[in-house]
mmCIF file of C-alpha atoms and ligand atoms in Angstrom:
data_model
loop_
_atom_site.group_PDB
_atom_site.id
_atom_site.type_symbol
_atom_site.label_atom_id
_atom_site.label_comp_id
_atom_site.label_asym_id
_atom_site.label_seq_id
_atom_site.Cartn_x
_atom_site.Cartn_y
_atom_site.Cartn_z
ATOM 1 C CA MET A 1 -66.501 28.087 64.178
ATOM 2 C CA PRO A 2 -66.568 24.199 64.401
ATOM 3 C CA VAL A 3 -67.609 22.947 67.793
ATOM 4 C CA PRO A 4 -64.715 20.826 69.434
ATOM 5 C CA ALA A 5 -65.685 17.246 69.999
ATOM 6 C CA SER A 6 -65.439 17.578 73.804
ATOM 7 C CA ALA A 7 -68.120 20.395 73.655
ATOM 8 C CA ALA A 8 -70.614 18.362 71.617
ATOM 9 C CA THR A 9 -74.040 18.132 73.250
ATOM 10 C CA PRO A 10 -74.224 14.804 75.173
ATOM 11 C CA ALA A 11 -76.995 12.407 74.122
ATOM 12 C CA PRO A 12 -80.183 13.089 76.212
ATOM 13 C CA PHE A 13 -80.932 10.738 79.138
ATOM 14 C CA LEU A 14 -82.499 7.620 77.902
ATOM 15 C CA PRO A 15 -85.182 6.301 80.402
ATOM 16 C CA PHE A 16 -86.074 2.594 80.392
ATOM 17 C CA ALA A 17 -89.745 3.501 79.603
ATOM 18 C CA ARG A 18 -91.606 6.520 78.305
ATOM 19 C CA PRO A 19 -95.210 6.832 77.159
ATOM 20 C CA THR A 20 -95.999 8.216 73.835
ATOM 21 C CA ILE A 21 -99.080 10.485 74.059
ATOM 22 C CA ASP A 22 -100.111 12.284 70.895
ATOM 23 C CA GLU A 23 -101.450 15.931 70.648
ATOM 24 C CA GLU A 24 -104.910 14.597 69.680
ATOM 25 C CA THR A 25 -105.156 12.840 73.054
ATOM 26 C CA ILE A 26 -103.800 15.849 74.911
ATOM 27 C CA SER A 27 -106.505 17.953 73.346
ATOM 28 C CA GLY A 28 -108.996 15.311 74.089
ATOM 29 C CA VAL A 29 -108.123 15.348 77.701
ATOM 30 C CA ALA A 30 -108.451 19.199 77.738
ATOM 31 C CA GLU A 31 -111.946 18.888 76.264
ATOM 32 C CA VAL A 32 -112.902 16.406 78.997
ATOM 33 C CA LEU A 33 -111.544 18.733 81.694
ATOM 34 C CA ARG A 34 -113.640 21.604 80.172
ATOM 35 C CA SER A 35 -116.836 19.476 79.743
ATOM 36 C CA GLY A 36 -117.832 19.658 83.346
ATOM 37 C CA TRP A 37 -117.809 15.884 83.836
ATOM 38 C CA ILE A 38 -114.443 14.688 84.942
ATOM 39 C CA THR A 39 -114.925 11.547 87.072
ATOM 40 C CA SER A 40 -116.453 8.230 85.877
ATOM 41 C CA GLY A 41 -118.839 8.941 83.083
ATOM 42 C CA PRO A 42 -119.259 8.672 79.230
ATOM 43 C CA GLN A 43 -115.476 8.398 78.532
ATOM 44 C CA VAL A 44 -115.222 5.363 80.842
ATOM 45 C CA LYS A 45 -118.241 3.765 79.078
ATOM 46 C CA ALA A 46 -116.764 4.411 75.674
ATOM 47 C CA LEU A 47 -113.345 2.948 76.882
ATOM 48 C CA GLU A 48 -115.161 -0.119 78.274
ATOM 49 C CA ALA A 49 -117.068 -0.661 75.005
ATOM 50 C CA LYS A 50 -113.759 -0.329 72.936
ATOM 51 C CA LEU A 51 -111.934 -2.810 75.330
ATOM 52 C CA SER A 52 -114.718 -5.317 75.101
ATOM 53 C CA GLU A 53 -114.599 -5.103 71.283
ATOM 54 C CA TYR A 54 -110.813 -5.640 71.534
ATOM 55 C CA CYS A 55 -111.530 -8.610 73.748
ATOM 56 C CA GLY A 56 -113.871 -10.379 71.370
ATOM 57 C CA GLY A 57 -117.009 -9.032 72.946
ATOM 58 C CA ARG A 58 -116.395 -10.177 76.511
ATOM 59 C CA PRO A 59 -117.554 -7.908 79.319
ATOM 60 C CA VAL A 60 -114.810 -5.528 80.406
ATOM 61 C CA ARG A 61 -114.891 -2.990 83.244
ATOM 62 C CA ALA A 62 -112.355 -0.260 83.837
ATOM 63 C CA PHE A 63 -110.735 0.478 87.341
ATOM 64 C CA ASN A 64 -108.230 2.882 88.805
ATOM 65 C CA SER A 65 -105.490 0.273 88.930
ATOM 66 C CA GLY A 66 -104.493 -3.128 87.786
ATOM 67 C CA THR A 67 -103.972 -4.231 91.306
ATOM 68 C CA CYS A 68 -107.557 -3.790 92.319
ATOM 69 C CA THR A 69 -108.905 -5.765 89.375
ATOM 70 C CA MET A 70 -107.086 -8.824 90.594
ATOM 71 C CA GLU A 71 -108.397 -8.356 94.149
ATOM 72 C CA ILE A 72 -111.975 -7.982 92.790
ATOM 73 C CA ALA A 73 -111.591 -11.010 90.592
ATOM 74 C CA LEU A 74 -110.540 -13.045 93.644
ATOM 75 C CA ARG A 75 -113.549 -11.749 95.461
ATOM 76 C CA ILE A 76 -115.944 -12.579 92.636
ATOM 77 C CA ALA A 77 -114.377 -16.003 92.562
ATOM 78 C CA GLY A 78 -115.214 -16.422 96.173
ATOM 79 C CA VAL A 79 -111.563 -16.792 97.281
ATOM 80 C CA GLY A 80 -110.938 -16.037 100.960
ATOM 81 C CA PRO A 81 -109.554 -17.265 104.266
ATOM 82 C CA GLY A 82 -108.473 -20.909 104.248
ATOM 83 C CA ASP A 83 -107.928 -20.878 100.459
ATOM 84 C CA GLU A 84 -104.611 -21.019 98.568
ATOM 85 C CA VAL A 85 -103.601 -19.252 95.446
ATOM 86 C CA ILE A 86 -100.677 -20.235 93.386
ATOM 87 C CA THR A 87 -98.619 -17.584 91.757
ATOM 88 C CA THR A 88 -94.971 -16.771 90.707
ATOM 89 C CA PRO A 89 -92.381 -15.300 93.084
ATOM 90 C CA LEU A 90 -90.971 -13.206 90.098
ATOM 91 C CA THR A 91 -93.548 -10.448 89.638
ATOM 92 C CA TRP A 92 -94.564 -7.070 90.948
ATOM 93 C CA VAL A 93 -95.580 -7.652 94.538
ATOM 94 C CA ALA A 94 -99.083 -6.554 93.781
ATOM 95 C CA THR A 95 -99.739 -10.016 92.437
ATOM 96 C CA SER A 96 -99.408 -11.750 95.764
ATOM 97 C CA ASN A 97 -100.417 -8.819 97.985
ATOM 98 C CA VAL A 98 -104.039 -9.087 96.541
ATOM 99 C CA VAL A 99 -104.233 -12.702 97.712
ATOM 100 C CA LEU A 100 -103.344 -11.482 101.192
ATOM 101 C CA ASP A 101 -105.910 -8.687 100.922
ATOM 102 C CA VAL A 102 -108.768 -11.188 100.414
ATOM 103 C CA GLY A 103 -107.405 -13.258 103.441
ATOM 104 C CA ALA A 104 -106.175 -16.180 101.388
ATOM 105 C CA ARG A 105 -102.671 -17.657 101.295
ATOM 106 C CA PRO A 106 -100.290 -17.049 98.379
ATOM 107 C CA VAL A 107 -98.323 -20.137 97.414
ATOM 108 C CA PHE A 108 -95.378 -19.710 95.062
ATOM 109 C CA ALA A 109 -93.958 -22.086 92.450
ATOM 110 C CA ASP A 110 -90.525 -21.426 90.809
ATOM 111 C CA ILE A 111 -90.128 -19.970 87.368
ATOM 112 C CA ASP A 112 -88.887 -21.489 84.184
ATOM 113 C CA PRO A 113 -85.443 -19.863 83.910
ATOM 114 C CA VAL A 114 -85.833 -19.494 80.180
ATOM 115 C CA THR A 115 -89.254 -17.877 79.904
ATOM 116 C CA ARG A 116 -88.925 -16.460 83.425
ATOM 117 C CA ASN A 117 -92.704 -17.112 83.735
ATOM 118 C CA LEU A 118 -94.312 -19.722 86.072
ATOM 119 C CA ASP A 119 -93.113 -23.388 85.514
ATOM 120 C CA LEU A 120 -96.471 -25.097 85.116
ATOM 121 C CA ASP A 121 -95.012 -28.493 86.195
ATOM 122 C CA ARG A 122 -94.092 -26.921 89.450
ATOM 123 C CA VAL A 123 -97.473 -25.229 89.769
ATOM 124 C CA GLU A 124 -99.146 -28.685 89.426
ATOM 125 C CA ALA A 125 -96.873 -30.078 92.124
ATOM 126 C CA ALA A 126 -97.879 -27.192 94.516
ATOM 127 C CA ILE A 127 -101.615 -27.862 94.154
ATOM 128 C CA THR A 128 -103.381 -29.050 97.484
ATOM 129 C CA PRO A 129 -106.910 -29.569 98.506
ATOM 130 C CA ALA A 130 -107.051 -25.891 99.521
ATOM 131 C CA THR A 131 -105.894 -24.565 96.187
ATOM 132 C CA ARG A 132 -108.692 -22.456 94.638
ATOM 133 C CA ALA A 133 -107.032 -20.254 91.934
ATOM 134 C CA LEU A 134 -103.934 -19.630 89.842
ATOM 135 C CA ILE A 135 -102.493 -16.200 89.161
ATOM 136 C CA PRO A 136 -100.018 -16.654 86.186
ATOM 137 C CA VAL A 137 -98.049 -13.512 85.149
ATOM 138 C CA ASP A 138 -97.002 -12.676 81.550
ATOM 139 C CA LEU A 139 -93.671 -11.129 82.499
ATOM 140 C CA THR A 140 -92.413 -8.595 80.063
ATOM 141 C CA GLY A 141 -95.479 -9.439 77.903
ATOM 142 C CA LEU A 142 -94.449 -12.915 77.091
ATOM 143 C CA PRO A 143 -97.430 -15.023 77.532
ATOM 144 C CA VAL A 144 -97.621 -18.086 79.815
ATOM 145 C CA ASP A 145 -98.621 -21.163 77.690
ATOM 146 C CA ARG A 146 -102.443 -20.759 77.651
ATOM 147 C CA ASP A 147 -103.161 -24.281 76.420
ATOM 148 C CA ARG A 148 -101.281 -25.931 79.246
ATOM 149 C CA LEU A 149 -102.469 -23.456 81.776
ATOM 150 C CA TYR A 150 -106.186 -24.075 81.103
ATOM 151 C CA ALA A 151 -105.712 -27.811 80.862
ATOM 152 C CA LEU A 152 -104.183 -27.751 84.315
ATOM 153 C CA ALA A 153 -106.836 -25.468 85.764
ATOM 154 C CA GLY A 154 -109.560 -27.511 84.204
ATOM 155 C CA LYS A 155 -108.135 -30.759 85.530
ATOM 156 C CA HIS A 156 -107.998 -29.387 89.077
ATOM 157 C CA HIS A 157 -111.234 -27.260 88.959
ATOM 158 C CA LEU A 158 -109.346 -23.987 89.627
ATOM 159 C CA ARG A 159 -110.219 -20.419 88.675
ATOM 160 C CA VAL A 160 -107.660 -18.402 86.857
ATOM 161 C CA ILE A 161 -106.965 -14.820 87.228
ATOM 162 C CA GLU A 162 -104.523 -13.902 84.551
ATOM 163 C CA ASP A 163 -102.221 -11.135 85.689
ATOM 164 C CA ALA A 164 -101.829 -9.738 82.182
ATOM 165 C CA ALA A 165 -100.801 -6.374 83.617
ATOM 166 C CA GLN A 166 -97.876 -6.322 81.012
ATOM 167 C CA SER A 167 -99.394 -8.272 78.169
ATOM 168 C CA PHE A 168 -102.023 -5.909 76.634
ATOM 169 C CA GLY A 169 -101.322 -6.471 72.919
ATOM 170 C CA SER A 170 -99.850 -9.826 73.311
ATOM 171 C CA GLN A 171 -101.420 -12.952 71.921
ATOM 172 C CA TRP A 172 -101.327 -16.646 72.293
ATOM 173 C CA HIS A 173 -100.936 -18.245 68.869
ATOM 174 C CA GLY A 174 -103.297 -15.826 67.138
ATOM 175 C CA ARG A 175 -105.683 -15.236 70.029
ATOM 176 C CA ARG A 176 -105.460 -11.932 71.709
ATOM 177 C CA ILE A 177 -104.709 -12.090 75.455
ATOM 178 C CA GLY A 178 -107.976 -10.947 77.010
ATOM 179 C CA ALA A 179 -110.211 -12.555 74.290
ATOM 180 C CA CYS A 180 -110.331 -15.891 75.859
ATOM 181 C CA GLY A 181 -109.701 -17.610 79.249
ATOM 182 C CA ASP A 182 -111.182 -16.895 82.738
ATOM 183 C CA PHE A 183 -110.572 -13.539 84.480
ATOM 184 C CA VAL A 184 -108.021 -11.283 82.651
ATOM 185 C CA SER A 185 -106.491 -8.286 84.424
ATOM 186 C CA PHE A 186 -104.694 -5.544 82.563
ATOM 187 C CA SER A 187 -102.826 -2.615 83.977
ATOM 188 C CA PHE A 188 -102.667 0.837 82.247
ATOM 189 C CA HIS A 189 -100.015 2.292 84.637
ATOM 190 C CA ALA A 190 -97.805 4.908 83.072
ATOM 191 C CA ASN A 191 -94.966 2.497 81.917
ATOM 192 C CA LYS A 192 -97.423 0.020 80.268
ATOM 193 C CA ASN A 193 -97.924 -0.376 76.445
ATOM 194 C CA ILE A 194 -100.992 1.716 76.711
ATOM 195 C CA THR A 195 -101.723 3.980 79.698
ATOM 196 C CA THR A 196 -104.316 5.907 81.616
ATOM 197 C CA VAL A 197 -101.519 7.201 83.821
ATOM 198 C CA GLU A 198 -102.876 4.849 86.620
ATOM 199 C CA GLY A 199 -105.555 2.411 85.900
ATOM 200 C CA GLY A 200 -106.567 -1.069 84.599
ATOM 201 C CA CYS A 201 -109.417 -3.233 83.491
ATOM 202 C CA LEU A 202 -110.808 -6.582 84.297
ATOM 203 C CA VAL A 203 -112.186 -8.957 81.453
ATOM 204 C CA LEU A 204 -115.019 -11.030 82.934
ATOM 205 C CA ASN A 205 -116.973 -14.083 81.849
ATOM 206 C CA ASP A 206 -120.592 -12.907 81.958
ATOM 207 C CA GLU A 207 -122.906 -10.011 82.886
ATOM 208 C CA ARG A 208 -123.397 -11.399 86.438
ATOM 209 C CA GLU A 209 -119.721 -11.126 87.086
ATOM 210 C CA ALA A 210 -119.623 -7.692 85.499
ATOM 211 C CA LYS A 211 -122.402 -6.467 87.808
ATOM 212 C CA LEU A 212 -120.498 -7.772 90.785
ATOM 213 C CA ALA A 213 -117.300 -6.115 89.542
ATOM 214 C CA GLU A 214 -119.273 -2.821 89.394
ATOM 215 C CA GLN A 215 -120.347 -3.233 92.955
ATOM 216 C CA TYR A 216 -116.959 -4.032 94.247
ATOM 217 C CA ARG A 217 -115.639 -0.965 92.304
ATOM 218 C CA LEU A 218 -117.700 1.492 94.111
ATOM 219 C CA GLN A 219 -118.773 0.871 97.763
ATOM 220 C CA GLY A 220 -121.043 -1.979 96.774
ATOM 221 C CA VAL A 221 -123.642 0.382 95.529
ATOM 222 C CA VAL A 222 -126.545 -0.697 93.245
ATOM 223 C CA ARG A 223 -128.628 2.199 91.744
ATOM 224 C CA SER A 224 -132.075 1.957 90.378
ATOM 225 C CA GLY A 225 -134.455 4.527 88.839
ATOM 226 C CA PHE A 226 -133.797 8.143 89.687
ATOM 227 C CA ASP A 227 -133.252 7.749 93.403
ATOM 228 C CA GLY A 228 -132.939 4.172 94.239
ATOM 229 C CA MET A 229 -129.780 2.943 96.052
ATOM 230 C CA GLU A 230 -128.970 -0.336 97.654
ATOM 231 C CA VAL A 231 -125.780 -1.756 99.206
ATOM 232 C CA GLU A 232 -125.400 -5.520 99.421
ATOM 233 C CA LEU A 233 -121.680 -5.990 99.926
ATOM 234 C CA VAL A 234 -118.498 -4.186 101.008
ATOM 235 C CA GLY A 235 -116.982 -2.483 97.945
ATOM 236 C CA GLY A 236 -114.071 -0.017 97.628
ATOM 237 C CA LYS A 237 -113.265 3.176 95.708
ATOM 238 C CA PHE A 238 -111.717 1.803 92.541
ATOM 239 C CA ASN A 239 -113.446 3.701 89.704
ATOM 240 C CA LEU A 240 -111.494 5.209 86.794
ATOM 241 C CA THR A 241 -111.990 8.838 85.969
ATOM 242 C CA ASP A 242 -113.152 10.161 82.586
ATOM 243 C CA VAL A 243 -109.945 12.178 82.298
ATOM 244 C CA ALA A 244 -107.943 9.025 82.566
ATOM 245 C CA ALA A 245 -110.218 7.024 80.289
ATOM 246 C CA ARG A 246 -109.868 9.673 77.608
ATOM 247 C CA ILE A 247 -106.083 9.078 77.524
ATOM 248 C CA ALA A 248 -106.550 5.312 76.885
ATOM 249 C CA LEU A 249 -109.133 6.158 74.121
ATOM 250 C CA GLY A 250 -106.313 8.169 72.435
ATOM 251 C CA GLN A 251 -103.716 5.367 72.888
ATOM 252 C CA LEU A 252 -105.859 2.350 71.713
ATOM 253 C CA PRO A 253 -105.678 3.338 67.950
ATOM 254 C CA HIS A 254 -101.897 3.270 68.217
ATOM 255 C CA LEU A 255 -101.602 -0.134 69.957
ATOM 256 C CA GLU A 256 -100.681 -2.091 66.835
ATOM 257 C CA ALA A 257 -98.078 0.443 65.751
ATOM 258 C CA PHE A 258 -96.684 0.588 69.335
ATOM 259 C CA THR A 259 -96.306 -3.154 69.402
ATOM 260 C CA ALA A 260 -94.836 -3.320 65.902
ATOM 261 C CA GLN A 261 -92.196 -0.738 66.928
ATOM 262 C CA ARG A 262 -91.402 -2.523 70.190
ATOM 263 C CA ARG A 263 -90.888 -5.840 68.239
ATOM 264 C CA ALA A 264 -88.630 -4.032 65.749
ATOM 265 C CA LEU A 265 -86.567 -2.566 68.527
ATOM 266 C CA ALA A 266 -86.356 -5.995 70.244
ATOM 267 C CA ARG A 267 -85.030 -7.477 66.984
ATOM 268 C CA THR A 268 -82.368 -4.742 66.887
ATOM 269 C CA TYR A 269 -81.314 -5.589 70.436
ATOM 270 C CA PHE A 270 -80.878 -9.267 69.412
ATOM 271 C CA GLU A 271 -78.861 -8.221 66.333
ATOM 272 C CA GLN A 272 -76.624 -5.750 68.330
ATOM 273 C CA PHE A 273 -76.082 -8.040 71.192
ATOM 274 C CA ALA A 274 -75.050 -10.806 68.614
ATOM 275 C CA SER A 275 -72.473 -8.602 66.998
ATOM 276 C CA ALA A 276 -71.199 -7.428 70.354
ATOM 277 C CA GLY A 277 -70.620 -11.049 71.357
ATOM 278 C CA ALA A 278 -72.807 -10.541 74.494
ATOM 279 C CA GLU A 279 -73.703 -14.315 74.896
ATOM 280 C CA GLY A 280 -69.935 -15.016 75.024
ATOM 281 C CA LEU A 281 -69.814 -12.603 77.965
ATOM 282 C CA GLY A 282 -72.369 -14.790 79.697
ATOM 283 C CA LEU A 283 -75.291 -12.333 79.301
ATOM 284 C CA LEU A 284 -78.664 -14.135 79.236
ATOM 285 C CA LEU A 285 -81.090 -12.746 76.641
ATOM 286 C CA PRO A 286 -84.886 -13.099 76.695
ATOM 287 C CA VAL A 287 -86.736 -15.568 74.587
ATOM 288 C CA ARG A 288 -86.842 -14.553 70.949
ATOM 289 C CA ASP A 289 -90.629 -14.482 70.546
ATOM 290 C CA PHE A 290 -91.948 -12.282 67.672
ATOM 291 C CA GLU A 291 -95.278 -13.910 67.438
ATOM 292 C CA ASN A 292 -96.881 -13.743 70.975
ATOM 293 C CA SER A 293 -94.982 -11.035 73.022
ATOM 294 C CA ASN A 294 -95.870 -7.389 73.027
ATOM 295 C CA TRP A 295 -92.321 -6.711 74.118
ATOM 296 C CA HIS A 296 -93.493 -4.793 77.155
ATOM 297 C CA MET A 297 -89.855 -4.879 78.357
ATOM 298 C CA PHE A 298 -86.481 -6.093 77.195
ATOM 299 C CA GLN A 299 -84.849 -7.835 80.137
ATOM 300 C CA VAL A 300 -81.372 -9.419 80.289
ATOM 301 C CA VAL A 301 -79.882 -11.486 83.201
ATOM 302 C CA LEU A 302 -76.354 -10.499 84.191
ATOM 303 C CA PRO A 303 -73.911 -13.411 84.743
ATOM 304 C CA GLU A 304 -73.129 -12.720 88.466
ATOM 305 C CA GLU A 305 -70.647 -15.533 88.658
ATOM 306 C CA ARG A 306 -68.613 -13.997 85.888
ATOM 307 C CA LEU A 307 -68.500 -10.445 87.089
ATOM 308 C CA THR A 308 -66.554 -8.641 89.696
ATOM 309 C CA ILE A 309 -69.376 -6.091 90.250
ATOM 310 C CA ARG A 310 -72.964 -6.446 91.253
ATOM 311 C CA ARG A 311 -76.200 -5.330 89.473
ATOM 312 C CA ALA A 312 -76.392 -2.058 91.367
ATOM 313 C CA GLU A 313 -72.943 -1.038 90.185
ATOM 314 C CA VAL A 314 -73.850 -1.984 86.547
ATOM 315 C CA MET A 315 -76.961 0.228 86.888
ATOM 316 C CA ALA A 316 -74.906 3.095 88.323
ATOM 317 C CA GLN A 317 -72.468 2.940 85.463
ATOM 318 C CA MET A 318 -75.292 2.796 82.960
ATOM 319 C CA HIS A 319 -76.897 5.826 84.684
ATOM 320 C CA ALA A 320 -73.590 7.774 84.558
ATOM 321 C CA ALA A 321 -73.642 7.181 80.780
ATOM 322 C CA GLY A 322 -77.155 8.596 80.457
ATOM 323 C CA ILE A 323 -79.017 5.338 80.334
ATOM 324 C CA GLY A 324 -81.852 4.308 82.644
ATOM 325 C CA THR A 325 -82.366 0.703 83.574
ATOM 326 C CA GLY A 326 -84.767 -0.963 85.884
ATOM 327 C CA VAL A 327 -85.397 -4.161 88.067
ATOM 328 C CA HIS A 328 -88.556 -6.043 87.433
ATOM 329 C CA TYR A 329 -88.510 -7.642 89.948
ATOM 330 C CA PRO A 330 -86.776 -8.901 93.161
ATOM 331 C CA ALA A 331 -88.059 -12.277 94.211
ATOM 332 C CA ILE A 332 -91.247 -11.578 96.385
ATOM 333 C CA HIS A 333 -90.919 -14.486 98.743
ATOM 334 C CA LEU A 334 -87.739 -12.960 100.210
ATOM 335 C CA PHE A 335 -89.477 -9.690 101.292
ATOM 336 C CA SER A 336 -89.853 -9.664 104.994
ATOM 337 C CA LEU A 337 -93.639 -9.737 104.824
ATOM 338 C CA TYR A 338 -93.450 -13.054 102.975
ATOM 339 C CA ARG A 339 -90.497 -14.511 104.935
ATOM 340 C CA ARG A 340 -92.664 -13.982 108.034
ATOM 341 C CA GLN A 341 -95.145 -16.430 106.370
ATOM 342 C CA GLY A 342 -92.350 -19.077 106.240
ATOM 343 C CA TRP A 343 -90.702 -18.523 102.754
ATOM 344 C CA LYS A 344 -86.955 -18.503 102.694
ATOM 345 C CA THR A 345 -83.799 -18.226 100.636
ATOM 346 C CA GLY A 346 -83.378 -21.354 98.600
ATOM 347 C CA ASP A 347 -87.131 -22.090 98.021
ATOM 348 C CA PHE A 348 -87.196 -20.919 94.476
ATOM 349 C CA PRO A 349 -83.540 -20.842 93.153
ATOM 350 C CA HIS A 350 -84.493 -19.749 89.536
ATOM 351 C CA ALA A 351 -86.593 -16.831 90.728
ATOM 352 C CA GLU A 352 -83.909 -15.844 93.321
ATOM 353 C CA TYR A 353 -81.120 -15.870 90.705
ATOM 354 C CA ALA A 354 -83.323 -13.820 88.174
ATOM 355 C CA GLY A 355 -84.435 -11.491 91.041
ATOM 356 C CA ARG A 356 -80.765 -10.712 91.870
ATOM 357 C CA ASN A 357 -79.588 -10.383 88.193
ATOM 358 C CA LEU A 358 -82.383 -9.215 85.988
ATOM 359 C CA LEU A 359 -81.949 -5.875 84.312
ATOM 360 C CA THR A 360 -84.619 -4.039 82.340
ATOM 361 C CA LEU A 361 -83.141 -2.077 79.359
ATOM 362 C CA PRO A 362 -84.771 0.888 77.639
ATOM 363 C CA LEU A 363 -87.627 -0.114 75.377
ATOM 364 C CA PHE A 364 -90.442 2.203 74.279
ATOM 365 C CA PRO A 365 -91.927 3.128 70.983
ATOM 366 C CA ALA A 366 -90.230 6.496 70.502
ATOM 367 C CA MET A 367 -86.796 4.914 70.749
ATOM 368 C CA THR A 368 -84.556 4.472 67.705
ATOM 369 C CA ALA A 369 -82.094 1.775 66.521
ATOM 370 C CA THR A 370 -79.331 4.237 67.437
ATOM 371 C CA ASP A 371 -80.437 4.231 71.060
ATOM 372 C CA VAL A 372 -80.516 0.520 71.116
ATOM 373 C CA ALA A 373 -76.940 0.344 69.732
ATOM 374 C CA ARG A 374 -75.846 2.939 72.505
ATOM 375 C CA VAL A 375 -77.316 0.697 75.336
ATOM 376 C CA VAL A 376 -75.712 -2.443 73.998
ATOM 377 C CA ASP A 377 -72.292 -0.827 73.508
ATOM 378 C CA ARG A 378 -72.356 0.600 77.045
ATOM 379 C CA LEU A 379 -73.596 -2.589 78.683
ATOM 380 C CA THR A 380 -71.173 -4.968 76.929
ATOM 381 C CA SER A 381 -68.342 -2.513 77.670
ATOM 382 C CA ILE A 382 -69.213 -2.630 81.364
ATOM 383 C CA LEU A 383 -69.373 -6.396 81.282
ATOM 384 C CA GLN A 384 -65.962 -6.688 79.488
ATOM 385 C CA ALA A 385 -64.396 -4.180 81.916
ATOM 386 C CA HIS A 386 -65.582 -6.161 84.971
ATOM 387 C CA ALA A 387 -65.208 -9.734 83.779
ATOM 388 C CA LYS A 388 -63.566 -12.096 86.220
ATOM 389 C CA THR A 389 -60.168 -13.232 84.887
HETATM 390 C C1 LIG B 1 -96.986 -8.019 86.710
HETATM 391 C C2 LIG B 1 -97.765 -6.906 87.358
HETATM 392 N N1 LIG B 1 -98.897 -7.201 88.064
HETATM 393 C C3 LIG B 1 -99.671 -6.181 88.616
HETATM 394 C C4 LIG B 1 -99.286 -4.877 88.380
HETATM 395 C C5 LIG B 1 -100.169 -3.890 89.062
HETATM 396 O O1 LIG B 1 -100.699 -2.985 88.218
HETATM 397 P P1 LIG B 1 -101.102 -1.499 88.768
HETATM 398 O O2 LIG B 1 -99.809 -0.748 89.060
HETATM 399 O O3 LIG B 1 -101.887 -0.752 87.657
HETATM 400 O O4 LIG B 1 -101.862 -1.657 90.045
HETATM 401 C C6 LIG B 1 -98.255 -4.500 87.668
HETATM 402 C C7 LIG B 1 -97.925 -3.156 87.400
HETATM 403 O O5 LIG B 1 -96.718 -2.772 87.393
HETATM 404 C C8 LIG B 1 -97.468 -5.544 87.008
HETATM 405 O O6 LIG B 1 -96.359 -5.217 86.284
#
């Protein structure tokens, strides 16, 4: 008997992100679990070697989050009380929390509303004699202009901690992010382009820094011989497990294919939005970059002045239609922790507008062009239905 249209199976819920983990990786994790060595060991060493190869031979150390890698980079750079670190207000709050963690002061500079990354002219204007470092963020995987960034850092003798949490697989005009620059911090959180479930790594400049990173990673301990142990500084508990490292070892060979698929889906978004007349509805699309970005996320900015509903209602209606969306991120300086330090509404208008209206749409390698069409159709219908007249 034919199934009546109303009884057709609804499309499955489409999340905004979903990791792709193949069966070989799952078996590899089971082998590690059976091996008897499950915390930091040979898999972590193997992952660090592969990551170093990926980063042009630079030293790389793996950690249990991207957050701690930035804190450790600040410590290695000697940043602490009395120092200022300039970063973007439009990022995951980890980026500025680590500055507070080391006792320094985060200073924000507004974003460029087109790239949604730090506006480097504003960064230069925010530099004071107390500025010691910059933390640029490659939001959605779109790299900050590395040529201008390092020219600025060099001119003012500043260290750079690249918050490349979202840009593993991105490049800057042919150079992989991670293969050059000062400190580079990657996150391997579950939603990132490759994952260890939770985890990250830090790309360093030399073996001295790498040794320090190892000390900060595990209680400051330095081992020697069979039984030697010394502690010279206060470290934490930031080591990655072998179980987690094995996941990334299974993900790395797919990185290029993942990035290619993300780029293809992003192109489909642009095509579908163009045929749906989205720009006429006032929707702001991301920068069309198919050379540098790894398309970690596809974010649009809703035109709040042209809508009768706010972002939360748009998200609720998308959710009701079986489509997940996300917010990456609200402007950090408006959180009460940061307001208590003197930041206020109006300080960074571009970041505040983006923070209120950014919407992350589904994008992950296992998605199809049909999924993209479904998202675009739903979102543009919602915008049309709630346009101010
Ligand atoms: C821009 C940015 N910075 C820092 C982090 C922190 O990484 P983790 O969650 O691995 O600590 C993230 C992760 O979401 C991020 O997106």
